[in-house]
Amino acid sequence: MTTSAVLMMVVAMLVVWGGLVASILFLRARPEVDDARLPDPDGDAPATDGR
Amino acid sequence: MAGGSAAAAPERETWTSSTGFILAAVGSAVGLGNIWRFPGVAYESGGGAFLIPYLVALLTAGIPILFLDYAIGHRYRGAAPLSYRRMARPAEALGWFQIVLSFVIAVYYAAVIAWSLSYFVFAFDLRWGEDTAVFFTGEYLQVGDPEVSTTLVPGVAVPLVLVWVVVLAIIALGVSRGVQRVNVVFIPLLVVAFVGLVARALTLPGAADGLNALFTPDWAALADPGVWIAAYSQIFFSLSIAFGIMVTYASYQRRRANMTSSGLVVAFANSSFEILAGIGVFATLGFLAHQQASTVDQLEGLSGPILSFVTFPAVISEMPGGNLFGAVFFGALVLAGFTSIISILLGVAASVSEKFGLAHRTASIVVCGVCAVISIGLFSTTSGLIALDTVDQWANNVGIVVSAIVMTVLVAWVFRTAPVLRAHLNRVSTFQVGRVWYVLVGGLAPVLLTYMLVERVRTLLTEGYEGYPTWYLALFGWGAIALVVVGALILTLAPWRDRDDTDFHAWPELEEERR
């Protein structure tokens, strides 16, 4: 492969797949808004488990 | 709390977890377009340089409109017509426009899934033979003239009936027991299958030439407005935004749910799959060019149904162990297609159920049943491919674009509900939406979309489409759009008889709503 093609492929993978990883990490770090700021009207149904 | 009327609507069903919602939304977004549209568009629009307009389009239009869909569905807790009605009463008509359009799209989308199912079976003995183009249009579809045909093609009719039976069963089972369960299994399976395909494709001789063709940047392309429009169109069509699907999905999310942060995951997952598909498709095309002692730019049929059903079968026949590769590829198309058509039809079934007071299961059977009859009648005949091509062109490039323009203008300029929607997103989510969202949704999006629409309509009016006769385009192209408008008007005028739950109070209460 040519250098410019390799470079663009790597950039595409880093930006898009990196964006996916970053958004998943962000969601896991802050899965829900603070209970004190906004109490859950539907009770304490779990947000992230895979029931 | 909400739902306090005497004949209180039953508690709204919800996704049982955020993961379930995200997988279903990804399943909806990742469809056939990711696999057969993105690679070809990227290749023709500047190769590696296309990444720049593509990312700009994702961040400035894709994600903002996705958030808009989420905000409306999540706050007003209904399928598109009910949600829009609760936002601003006359907007209900837009909801029905989107729902009838979804119905039309489902009619032909099912046919493509049926073709993929057939080809999944054909892969085991490479039944398409030497001349894959003749096999596809001649032997398999038995394409005739652009006409209204009643000659049944059993090879298409049988898988099509099968597709409809499964779709009906999944929708009738409901959100958590049907749609979510299917996506939780299908989406990981799709990713595993596609990663396997890409790994195999990369080991084929010529793969590097294919990737060169896809990724070598043509920076001059960035000066071409057509390339930017192609990027916005690709993002727009691939995310399943602005035609009610995501409104419906968001309405089933728990009231306190992290909408924007989930939305970012969905949007990036969709684009991630497109990049993966691009690598897989072009590595494979590189192999085809290598086998033919030719180059990728000499190849034809690099996108759309022809890529999947003519070009790919030809490559598969040349490949050692092609049967397995073919079965996995067409299996992946079936999975991607199923998880998308389910989202399209769930919105239709939910809208009918809400407006006419039918139980979810009854509404599902009525909607899927009617859709199936039309679909089988229209697409298992000898005129199937041409009808599909025509309806698809108009539904996407005219229907969905009109829907998006009207939606953004209504929210930003007519009913001015954008501040409420932004406040809603920011109250329930951990990723905060800034004021720039107003500019993107109310300014950039409608302007670009209007430009896209005008250009396309002008082309369709002056040059026609694919050389099909004018009467045929009037009937299946413009006729489809007219049908959607008429259907939307009739469904809007039908009475709610209090089923819209006039006591509904959106949650959480917001300052912005009491302006």
JSON list of N, CA, C and O in Angstrom, two decimals, chain A residues 12 14-24, chain B residues 26 30 54-55 58-59 63 66 239 261-275:
[
{"chain": "A", "resi": 12, "resn": "ALA", "atom": "N", "xyz": [-8.44, 7.16, 9.76]},
{"chain": "A", "resi": 12, "resn": "ALA", "atom": "CA", "xyz": [-9.87, 6.82, 9.79]},
{"chain": "A", "resi": 12, "resn": "ALA", "atom": "C", "xyz": [-10.17, 5.88, 10.94]},
{"chain": "A", "resi": 12, "resn": "ALA", "atom": "O", "xyz": [-11.12, 6.08, 11.71]},
{"chain": "A", "resi": 14, "resn": "LEU", "atom": "N", "xyz": [-8.39, 5.36, 13.68]},
{"chain": "A", "resi": 14, "resn": "LEU", "atom": "CA", "xyz": [-8.16, 6.00, 14.98]},
{"chain": "A", "resi": 14, "resn": "LEU", "atom": "C", "xyz": [-9.32, 6.92, 15.35]},
{"chain": "A", "resi": 14, "resn": "LEU", "atom": "O", "xyz": [-9.84, 6.88, 16.46]},
{"chain": "A", "resi": 15, "resn": "VAL", "atom": "N", "xyz": [-9.74, 7.75, 14.39]},
{"chain": "A", "resi": 15, "resn": "VAL", "atom": "CA", "xyz": [-10.77, 8.75, 14.71]},
{"chain": "A", "resi": 15, "resn": "VAL", "atom": "C", "xyz": [-12.12, 8.08, 14.95]},
{"chain": "A", "resi": 15, "resn": "VAL", "atom": "O", "xyz": [-12.78, 8.32, 15.96]},
{"chain": "A", "resi": 16, "resn": "VAL", "atom": "N", "xyz": [-12.53, 7.19, 14.05]},
{"chain": "A", "resi": 16, "resn": "VAL", "atom": "CA", "xyz": [-13.88, 6.64, 14.15]},
{"chain": "A", "resi": 16, "resn": "VAL", "atom": "C", "xyz": [-13.95, 5.54, 15.22]},
{"chain": "A", "resi": 16, "resn": "VAL", "atom": "O", "xyz": [-14.81, 5.58, 16.09]},
{"chain": "A", "resi": 17, "resn": "TRP", "atom": "N", "xyz": [-13.04, 4.59, 15.17]},
{"chain": "A", "resi": 17, "resn": "TRP", "atom": "CA", "xyz": [-13.07, 3.53, 16.19]},
{"chain": "A", "resi": 17, "resn": "TRP", "atom": "C", "xyz": [-12.67, 4.12, 17.54]},
{"chain": "A", "resi": 17, "resn": "TRP", "atom": "O", "xyz": [-13.21, 3.71, 18.59]},
{"chain": "A", "resi": 18, "resn": "GLY", "atom": "N", "xyz": [-11.73, 5.06, 17.52]},
{"chain": "A", "resi": 18, "resn": "GLY", "atom": "CA", "xyz": [-11.37, 5.74, 18.76]},
{"chain": "A", "resi": 18, "resn": "GLY", "atom": "C", "xyz": [-12.56, 6.50, 19.32]},
{"chain": "A", "resi": 18, "resn": "GLY", "atom": "O", "xyz": [-12.80, 6.50, 20.53]},
{"chain": "A", "resi": 19, "resn": "GLY", "atom": "N", "xyz": [-13.33, 7.12, 18.44]},
{"chain": "A", "resi": 19, "resn": "GLY", "atom": "CA", "xyz": [-14.53, 7.83, 18.88]},
{"chain": "A", "resi": 19, "resn": "GLY", "atom": "C", "xyz": [-15.52, 6.87, 19.53]},
{"chain": "A", "resi": 19, "resn": "GLY", "atom": "O", "xyz": [-16.14, 7.20, 20.55]},
{"chain": "A", "resi": 20, "resn": "LEU", "atom": "N", "xyz": [-15.63, 5.68, 18.98]},
{"chain": "A", "resi": 20, "resn": "LEU", "atom": "CA", "xyz": [-16.54, 4.68, 19.56]},
{"chain": "A", "resi": 20, "resn": "LEU", "atom": "C", "xyz": [-16.06, 4.27, 20.96]},
{"chain": "A", "resi": 20, "resn": "LEU", "atom": "O", "xyz": [-16.83, 4.27, 21.92]},
{"chain": "A", "resi": 21, "resn": "VAL", "atom": "N", "xyz": [-14.76, 3.98, 21.06]},
{"chain": "A", "resi": 21, "resn": "VAL", "atom": "CA", "xyz": [-14.22, 3.58, 22.37]},
{"chain": "A", "resi": 21, "resn": "VAL", "atom": "C", "xyz": [-14.39, 4.72, 23.37]},
{"chain": "A", "resi": 21, "resn": "VAL", "atom": "O", "xyz": [-14.85, 4.52, 24.50]},
{"chain": "A", "resi": 22, "resn": "ALA", "atom": "N", "xyz": [-14.07, 5.95, 22.95]},
{"chain": "A", "resi": 22, "resn": "ALA", "atom": "CA", "xyz": [-14.18, 7.09, 23.85]},
{"chain": "A", "resi": 22, "resn": "ALA", "atom": "C", "xyz": [-15.62, 7.29, 24.32]},
{"chain": "A", "resi": 22, "resn": "ALA", "atom": "O", "xyz": [-15.88, 7.54, 25.49]},
{"chain": "A", "resi": 23, "resn": "SER", "atom": "N", "xyz": [-16.59, 7.15, 23.38]},
{"chain": "A", "resi": 23, "resn": "SER", "atom": "CA", "xyz": [-17.98, 7.38, 23.79]},
{"chain": "A", "resi": 23, "resn": "SER", "atom": "C", "xyz": [-18.47, 6.26, 24.71]},
{"chain": "A", "resi": 23, "resn": "SER", "atom": "O", "xyz": [-19.25, 6.52, 25.63]},
{"chain": "A", "resi": 24, "resn": "ILE", "atom": "N", "xyz": [-17.98, 5.03, 24.50]},
{"chain": "A", "resi": 24, "resn": "ILE", "atom": "CA", "xyz": [-18.36, 3.95, 25.42]},
{"chain": "A", "resi": 24, "resn": "ILE", "atom": "C", "xyz": [-17.75, 4.21, 26.81]},
{"chain": "A", "resi": 24, "resn": "ILE", "atom": "O", "xyz": [-18.44, 4.08, 27.83]},
{"chain": "B", "resi": 26, "resn": "VAL", "atom": "N", "xyz": [-28.33, 0.72, 17.33]},
{"chain": "B", "resi": 26, "resn": "VAL", "atom": "CA", "xyz": [-27.24, 0.40, 16.39]},
{"chain": "B", "resi": 26, "resn": "VAL", "atom": "C", "xyz": [-27.77, -0.53, 15.30]},
{"chain": "B", "resi": 26, "resn": "VAL", "atom": "O", "xyz": [-27.50, -0.36, 14.11]},
{"chain": "B", "resi": 30, "resn": "VAL", "atom": "N", "xyz": [-27.31, 0.42, 11.52]},
{"chain": "B", "resi": 30, "resn": "VAL", "atom": "CA", "xyz": [-26.47, -0.41, 10.66]},
{"chain": "B", "resi": 30, "resn": "VAL", "atom": "C", "xyz": [-27.38, -1.26, 9.77]},
{"chain": "B", "resi": 30, "resn": "VAL", "atom": "O", "xyz": [-28.05, -2.16, 10.24]},
{"chain": "B", "resi": 54, "resn": "TYR", "atom": "N", "xyz": [-16.87, 13.55, 5.60]},
{"chain": "B", "resi": 54, "resn": "TYR", "atom": "CA", "xyz": [-17.68, 12.54, 6.29]},
{"chain": "B", "resi": 54, "resn": "TYR", "atom": "C", "xyz": [-17.76, 12.81, 7.80]},
{"chain": "B", "resi": 54, "resn": "TYR", "atom": "O", "xyz": [-18.83, 12.81, 8.39]},
{"chain": "B", "resi": 55, "resn": "LEU", "atom": "N", "xyz": [-16.60, 13.09, 8.39]},
{"chain": "B", "resi": 55, "resn": "LEU", "atom": "CA", "xyz": [-16.59, 13.36, 9.84]},
{"chain": "B", "resi": 55, "resn": "LEU", "atom": "C", "xyz": [-17.27, 14.69, 10.15]},
{"chain": "B", "resi": 55, "resn": "LEU", "atom": "O", "xyz": [-18.00, 14.80, 11.14]},
{"chain": "B", "resi": 58, "resn": "LEU", "atom": "N", "xyz": [-20.86, 14.01, 10.08]},
{"chain": "B", "resi": 58, "resn": "LEU", "atom": "CA", "xyz": [-21.30, 13.24, 11.26]},
{"chain": "B", "resi": 58, "resn": "LEU", "atom": "C", "xyz": [-21.50, 14.18, 12.45]},
{"chain": "B", "resi": 58, "resn": "LEU", "atom": "O", "xyz": [-22.51, 14.10, 13.15]},
{"chain": "B", "resi": 59, "resn": "LEU", "atom": "N", "xyz": [-20.53, 15.07, 12.65]},
{"chain": "B", "resi": 59, "resn": "LEU", "atom": "CA", "xyz": [-20.57, 15.91, 13.85]},
{"chain": "B", "resi": 59, "resn": "LEU", "atom": "C", "xyz": [-21.55, 17.08, 13.71]},
{"chain": "B", "resi": 59, "resn": "LEU", "atom": "O", "xyz": [-22.13, 17.51, 14.69]},
{"chain": "B", "resi": 63, "resn": "ILE", "atom": "N", "xyz": [-25.15, 13.60, 14.23]},
{"chain": "B", "resi": 63, "resn": "ILE", "atom": "CA", "xyz": [-25.37, 13.53, 15.67]},
{"chain": "B", "resi": 63, "resn": "ILE", "atom": "C", "xyz": [-26.40, 14.57, 16.13]},
{"chain": "B", "resi": 63, "resn": "ILE", "atom": "O", "xyz": [-27.31, 14.22, 16.89]},
{"chain": "B", "resi": 66, "resn": "LEU", "atom": "N", "xyz": [-29.80, 13.24, 15.20]},
{"chain": "B", "resi": 66, "resn": "LEU", "atom": "CA", "xyz": [-30.07, 12.06, 16.03]},
{"chain": "B", "resi": 66, "resn": "LEU", "atom": "C", "xyz": [-30.55, 12.50, 17.42]},
{"chain": "B", "resi": 66, "resn": "LEU", "atom": "O", "xyz": [-31.53, 11.97, 17.96]},
{"chain": "B", "resi": 239, "resn": "LEU", "atom": "N", "xyz": [-27.73, 6.81, 9.21]},
{"chain": "B", "resi": 239, "resn": "LEU", "atom": "CA", "xyz": [-28.03, 6.83, 10.65]},
{"chain": "B", "resi": 239, "resn": "LEU", "atom": "C", "xyz": [-29.51, 6.57, 10.98]},
{"chain": "B", "resi": 239, "resn": "LEU", "atom": "O", "xyz": [-29.88, 6.57, 12.13]},
{"chain": "B", "resi": 261, "resn": "SER", "atom": "N", "xyz": [-25.42, 10.61, 25.74]},
{"chain": "B", "resi": 261, "resn": "SER", "atom": "CA", "xyz": [-24.22, 9.77, 25.81]},
{"chain": "B", "resi": 261, "resn": "SER", "atom": "C", "xyz": [-24.44, 8.46, 25.06]},
{"chain": "B", "resi": 261, "resn": "SER", "atom": "O", "xyz": [-23.55, 7.96, 24.37]},
{"chain": "B", "resi": 262, "resn": "SER", "atom": "N", "xyz": [-25.67, 7.90, 25.16]},
{"chain": "B", "resi": 262, "resn": "SER", "atom": "CA", "xyz": [-25.99, 6.69, 24.37]},
{"chain": "B", "resi": 262, "resn": "SER", "atom": "C", "xyz": [-25.96, 7.02, 22.88]},
{"chain": "B", "resi": 262, "resn": "SER", "atom": "O", "xyz": [-25.49, 6.22, 22.07]},
{"chain": "B", "resi": 263, "resn": "GLY", "atom": "N", "xyz": [-26.46, 8.20, 22.54]},
{"chain": "B", "resi": 263, "resn": "GLY", "atom": "CA", "xyz": [-26.51, 8.60, 21.13]},
{"chain": "B", "resi": 263, "resn": "GLY", "atom": "C", "xyz": [-25.12, 8.67, 20.51]},
{"chain": "B", "resi": 263, "resn": "GLY", "atom": "O", "xyz": [-24.94, 8.29, 19.35]},
{"chain": "B", "resi": 264, "resn": "LEU", "atom": "N", "xyz": [-24.15, 9.15, 21.28]},
{"chain": "B", "resi": 264, "resn": "LEU", "atom": "CA", "xyz": [-22.78, 9.21, 20.75]},
{"chain": "B", "resi": 264, "resn": "LEU", "atom": "C", "xyz": [-22.27, 7.81, 20.46]},
{"chain": "B", "resi": 264, "resn": "LEU", "atom": "O", "xyz": [-21.64, 7.57, 19.43]},
{"chain": "B", "resi": 265, "resn": "VAL", "atom": "N", "xyz": [-22.57, 6.88, 21.35]},
{"chain": "B", "resi": 265, "resn": "VAL", "atom": "CA", "xyz": [-22.14, 5.49, 21.12]},
{"chain": "B", "resi": 265, "resn": "VAL", "atom": "C", "xyz": [-22.78, 4.96, 19.84]},
{"chain": "B", "resi": 265, "resn": "VAL", "atom": "O", "xyz": [-22.11, 4.35, 19.00]},
{"chain": "B", "resi": 266, "resn": "VAL", "atom": "N", "xyz": [-24.08, 5.21, 19.69]},
{"chain": "B", "resi": 266, "resn": "VAL", "atom": "CA", "xyz": [-24.80, 4.71, 18.50]},
{"chain": "B", "resi": 266, "resn": "VAL", "atom": "C", "xyz": [-24.20, 5.31, 17.23]},
{"chain": "B", "resi": 266, "resn": "VAL", "atom": "O", "xyz": [-23.91, 4.59, 16.26]},
{"chain": "B", "resi": 267, "resn": "ALA", "atom": "N", "xyz": [-23.98, 6.62, 17.22]},
{"chain": "B", "resi": 267, "resn": "ALA", "atom": "CA", "xyz": [-23.49, 7.28, 16.01]},
{"chain": "B", "resi": 267, "resn": "ALA", "atom": "C", "xyz": [-22.10, 6.79, 15.64]},
{"chain": "B", "resi": 267, "resn": "ALA", "atom": "O", "xyz": [-21.81, 6.49, 14.47]},
{"chain": "B", "resi": 268, "resn": "PHE", "atom": "N", "xyz": [-21.22, 6.67, 16.64]},
{"chain": "B", "resi": 268, "resn": "PHE", "atom": "CA", "xyz": [-19.86, 6.21, 16.33]},
{"chain": "B", "resi": 268, "resn": "PHE", "atom": "C", "xyz": [-19.84, 4.74, 15.98]},
{"chain": "B", "resi": 268, "resn": "PHE", "atom": "O", "xyz": [-19.03, 4.30, 15.17]},
{"chain": "B", "resi": 269, "resn": "ALA", "atom": "N", "xyz": [-20.74, 3.95, 16.60]},
{"chain": "B", "resi": 269, "resn": "ALA", "atom": "CA", "xyz": [-20.79, 2.53, 16.25]},
{"chain": "B", "resi": 269, "resn": "ALA", "atom": "C", "xyz": [-21.21, 2.37, 14.79]},
{"chain": "B", "resi": 269, "resn": "ALA", "atom": "O", "xyz": [-20.66, 1.54, 14.05]},
{"chain": "B", "resi": 270, "resn": "ASN", "atom": "N", "xyz": [-22.17, 3.17, 14.37]},
{"chain": "B", "resi": 270, "resn": "ASN", "atom": "CA", "xyz": [-22.62, 3.10, 12.97]},
{"chain": "B", "resi": 270, "resn": "ASN", "atom": "C", "xyz": [-21.48, 3.42, 12.02]},
{"chain": "B", "resi": 270, "resn": "ASN", "atom": "O", "xyz": [-21.23, 2.72, 11.05]},
{"chain": "B", "resi": 271, "resn": "SER", "atom": "N", "xyz": [-20.75, 4.51, 12.31]},
{"chain": "B", "resi": 271, "resn": "SER", "atom": "CA", "xyz": [-19.63, 4.88, 11.43]},
{"chain": "B", "resi": 271, "resn": "SER", "atom": "C", "xyz": [-18.50, 3.85, 11.51]},
{"chain": "B", "resi": 271, "resn": "SER", "atom": "O", "xyz": [-17.84, 3.57, 10.51]},
{"chain": "B", "resi": 272, "resn": "SER", "atom": "N", "xyz": [-18.28, 3.29, 12.70]},
{"chain": "B", "resi": 272, "resn": "SER", "atom": "CA", "xyz": [-17.24, 2.27, 12.84]},
{"chain": "B", "resi": 272, "resn": "SER", "atom": "C", "xyz": [-17.54, 1.08, 11.93]},
{"chain": "B", "resi": 272, "resn": "SER", "atom": "O", "xyz": [-16.64, 0.53, 11.29]},
{"chain": "B", "resi": 273, "resn": "PHE", "atom": "N", "xyz": [-18.82, 0.70, 11.89]},
{"chain": "B", "resi": 273, "resn": "PHE", "atom": "CA", "xyz": [-19.17, -0.43, 11.03]},
{"chain": "B", "resi": 273, "resn": "PHE", "atom": "C", "xyz": [-18.97, -0.07, 9.56]},
{"chain": "B", "resi": 273, "resn": "PHE", "atom": "O", "xyz": [-18.57, -0.92, 8.76]},
{"chain": "B", "resi": 274, "resn": "GLU", "atom": "N", "xyz": [-19.23, 1.20, 9.21]},
{"chain": "B", "resi": 274, "resn": "GLU", "atom": "CA", "xyz": [-19.02, 1.60, 7.81]},
{"chain": "B", "resi": 274, "resn": "GLU", "atom": "C", "xyz": [-17.55, 1.50, 7.41]},
{"chain": "B", "resi": 274, "resn": "GLU", "atom": "O", "xyz": [-17.23, 1.06, 6.30]},
{"chain": "B", "resi": 275, "resn": "ILE", "atom": "N", "xyz": [-16.68, 1.93, 8.31]},
{"chain": "B", "resi": 275, "resn": "ILE", "atom": "CA", "xyz": [-15.25, 1.85, 8.00]},
{"chain": "B", "resi": 275, "resn": "ILE", "atom": "C", "xyz": [-14.84, 0.37, 7.83]},
{"chain": "B", "resi": 275, "resn": "ILE", "atom": "O", "xyz": [-14.13, 0.00, 6.89]}
]
